[in-house]
Amino acid sequence: MSKVEIENQKLIPTVNFMYNLKLARKQSRFRRHFINLLNERLKRYEDDRKELLEEHANKDADGKPIINDNQYDIKDMAALNKDMKELNEEKLVIEGGDNGEMIRTIKQVLIKFENEEYEGQESEIYDYLCEQFEGDDE
């Protein structure tokens, strides 16, 4: 069965990269499905991130996190960084089954664009996606 894994820290660059590709018909439709899955996970990631910030923040007399200039007042930055690193490295796993056709189509899209020139973050995310979609022939 085919399977693709995308780390939480790669969600936004992946959405941005996929969104900017010029695609039509089936490829465009499956790109939209893929982006929707990524955006669902991104929302959960943002909720988890906020929860970690609140958990590691100093609290006021009412037990609410202290926020100064839109920044949480963190009591143990090392502990927060450890938890954030863990959260960032968690992966969204998209398995075949109902998503099999989408996985195959996105893989074709990546192959289609392999002769394009990318720089900076686009280049990094293209390489990352190619690695993630590499081994999923059913």
Short mmCIF file of C-alpha atoms in Angstrom, two decimals:
data_model
loop_
_atom_site.label_atom_id
_atom_site.label_comp_id
_atom_site.label_asym_id
_atom_site.label_seq_id
_atom_site.Cartn_x
_atom_site.Cartn_y
_atom_site.Cartn_z
CA MET A 1 0.00 0.00 0.00
CA SER A 2 1.28 3.46 -0.80
CA LYS A 3 1.96 5.95 1.96
CA VAL A 4 3.30 9.50 2.17
CA GLU A 5 4.54 11.26 5.31
CA ILE A 6 4.85 15.04 5.68
CA GLU A 7 6.44 16.58 8.79
CA ASN A 8 4.45 19.30 10.55
CA GLN A 9 7.28 21.80 9.94
CA LYS A 10 6.96 21.18 6.17
CA LEU A 11 3.18 21.74 5.96
CA ILE A 12 3.17 25.47 5.12
CA PRO A 13 6.01 25.31 2.56
CA THR A 14 4.33 22.29 0.95
CA VAL A 15 0.96 24.06 0.69
CA ASN A 16 2.64 27.15 -0.79
CA PHE A 17 4.66 25.10 -3.29
CA MET A 18 1.68 23.01 -4.45
CA TYR A 19 -0.59 26.04 -4.64
CA ASN A 20 1.76 27.82 -7.06
CA LEU A 21 2.00 24.98 -9.60
CA LYS A 22 0.09 25.49 -12.85
CA LEU A 23 -2.13 22.41 -13.15
CA ALA A 24 -5.31 21.48 -14.95
CA ARG A 25 -8.17 19.04 -14.56
CA LYS A 26 -7.40 15.85 -12.61
CA GLN A 27 -4.02 17.08 -11.37
CA SER A 28 -5.54 20.34 -10.15
CA ARG A 29 -8.40 18.48 -8.45
CA PHE A 30 -6.07 16.12 -6.59
CA ARG A 31 -3.76 18.98 -5.66
CA ARG A 32 -6.79 20.62 -4.01
CA HIS A 33 -7.54 17.38 -2.10
CA PHE A 34 -3.88 17.17 -1.01
CA ILE A 35 -3.81 20.81 0.11
CA ASN A 36 -7.08 20.29 2.03
CA LEU A 37 -5.52 17.37 3.94
CA LEU A 38 -2.46 19.50 4.71
CA ASN A 39 -4.59 22.43 5.86
CA GLU A 40 -6.64 20.18 8.19
CA ARG A 41 -3.41 18.98 9.78
CA LEU A 42 -2.05 22.54 9.91
CA LYS A 43 -5.05 23.64 11.96
CA ARG A 44 -4.46 20.81 14.43
CA TYR A 45 -0.74 21.68 14.52
CA GLU A 46 -1.54 25.33 15.34
CA ASP A 47 -3.89 24.22 18.14
CA ASP A 48 -1.22 21.89 19.55
CA ARG A 49 1.41 24.63 19.28
CA LYS A 50 -0.79 27.10 21.19
CA GLU A 51 -1.47 24.46 23.82
CA LEU A 52 2.29 23.91 24.30
CA LEU A 53 2.92 27.65 24.60
CA GLU A 54 0.19 27.96 27.22
CA GLU A 55 1.45 24.91 29.10
CA HIS A 56 5.01 26.31 29.29
CA ALA A 57 3.99 29.91 30.06
CA ASN A 58 4.13 31.55 33.46
CA LYS A 59 0.62 32.04 34.83
CA ASP A 60 -1.06 35.07 36.38
CA ALA A 61 -3.08 35.01 39.63
CA ASP A 62 -6.09 33.60 37.74
CA GLY A 63 -4.02 30.77 36.27
CA LYS A 64 -4.07 32.24 32.78
CA PRO A 65 -0.87 32.36 30.66
CA ILE A 66 1.01 35.67 30.86
CA ILE A 67 1.34 37.31 27.43
CA ASN A 68 3.46 40.46 26.88
CA ASP A 69 3.54 42.16 23.45
CA ASN A 70 1.85 39.11 21.85
CA GLN A 71 4.58 36.83 23.28
CA TYR A 72 3.99 34.17 25.90
CA ASP A 73 6.10 34.61 29.05
CA ILE A 74 7.84 31.22 28.98
CA LYS A 75 9.15 29.76 32.24
CA ASP A 76 11.49 27.08 30.77
CA MET A 77 12.57 27.81 27.20
CA ALA A 78 14.64 24.61 26.91
CA ALA A 79 11.62 22.45 27.82
CA LEU A 80 9.41 24.38 25.40
CA ASN A 81 11.98 24.04 22.60
CA LYS A 82 12.20 20.27 23.21
CA ASP A 83 8.40 19.91 23.02
CA MET A 84 8.19 22.18 19.94
CA LYS A 85 10.91 20.19 18.15
CA GLU A 86 8.95 17.03 18.86
CA LEU A 87 5.73 18.61 17.55
CA ASN A 88 7.47 19.95 14.42
CA GLU A 89 8.85 16.51 13.60
CA GLU A 90 5.50 14.72 13.96
CA LYS A 91 4.23 13.52 10.60
CA LEU A 92 0.97 13.62 8.76
CA VAL A 93 0.64 10.13 7.30
CA ILE A 94 -1.45 9.83 4.15
CA GLU A 95 -2.07 6.20 3.28
CA GLY A 96 -3.29 4.65 0.02
CA GLY A 97 -6.80 3.24 -0.04
CA ASP A 98 -9.09 6.20 -0.74
CA ASN A 99 -6.02 8.42 -1.17
CA GLY A 100 -4.16 6.07 -3.51
CA GLU A 101 -5.18 7.87 -6.69
CA MET A 102 -4.31 11.25 -5.17
CA ILE A 103 -0.85 9.98 -4.12
CA ARG A 104 -0.18 8.60 -7.62
CA THR A 105 -1.37 11.85 -9.23
CA ILE A 106 0.76 14.11 -7.00
CA LYS A 107 3.75 11.88 -7.74
CA GLN A 108 3.08 12.40 -11.48
CA VAL A 109 2.87 16.16 -10.88
CA LEU A 110 6.28 16.13 -9.17
CA ILE A 111 7.79 14.14 -12.06
CA LYS A 112 6.20 16.56 -14.54
CA PHE A 113 7.99 19.50 -12.87
CA GLU A 114 11.39 17.83 -12.35
CA ASN A 115 13.09 19.88 -15.10
CA GLU A 116 11.96 23.21 -13.63
CA GLU A 117 14.53 25.34 -11.84
CA TYR A 118 13.82 26.07 -8.21
CA GLU A 119 15.77 28.09 -5.69
CA GLY A 120 15.84 28.51 -1.94
CA GLN A 121 12.88 27.12 -0.03
CA GLU A 122 11.11 26.03 -3.24
CA SER A 123 14.08 23.86 -4.16
CA GLU A 124 14.26 22.41 -0.66
CA ILE A 125 10.54 21.60 -0.53
CA TYR A 126 10.52 20.11 -4.05
CA ASP A 127 13.36 17.75 -3.08
CA TYR A 128 11.62 16.90 0.20
CA LEU A 129 8.34 16.09 -1.58
CA CYS A 130 10.12 13.96 -4.19
CA GLU A 131 11.69 11.94 -1.35
CA GLN A 132 8.32 11.51 0.38
CA PHE A 133 6.53 10.40 -2.79
CA GLU A 134 9.44 8.27 -4.04
CA GLY A 135 8.60 4.82 -2.75
CA ASP A 136 4.87 4.60 -3.12
CA ASP A 137 4.11 2.61 -6.20
CA GLU A 138 1.32 0.23 -5.39
#
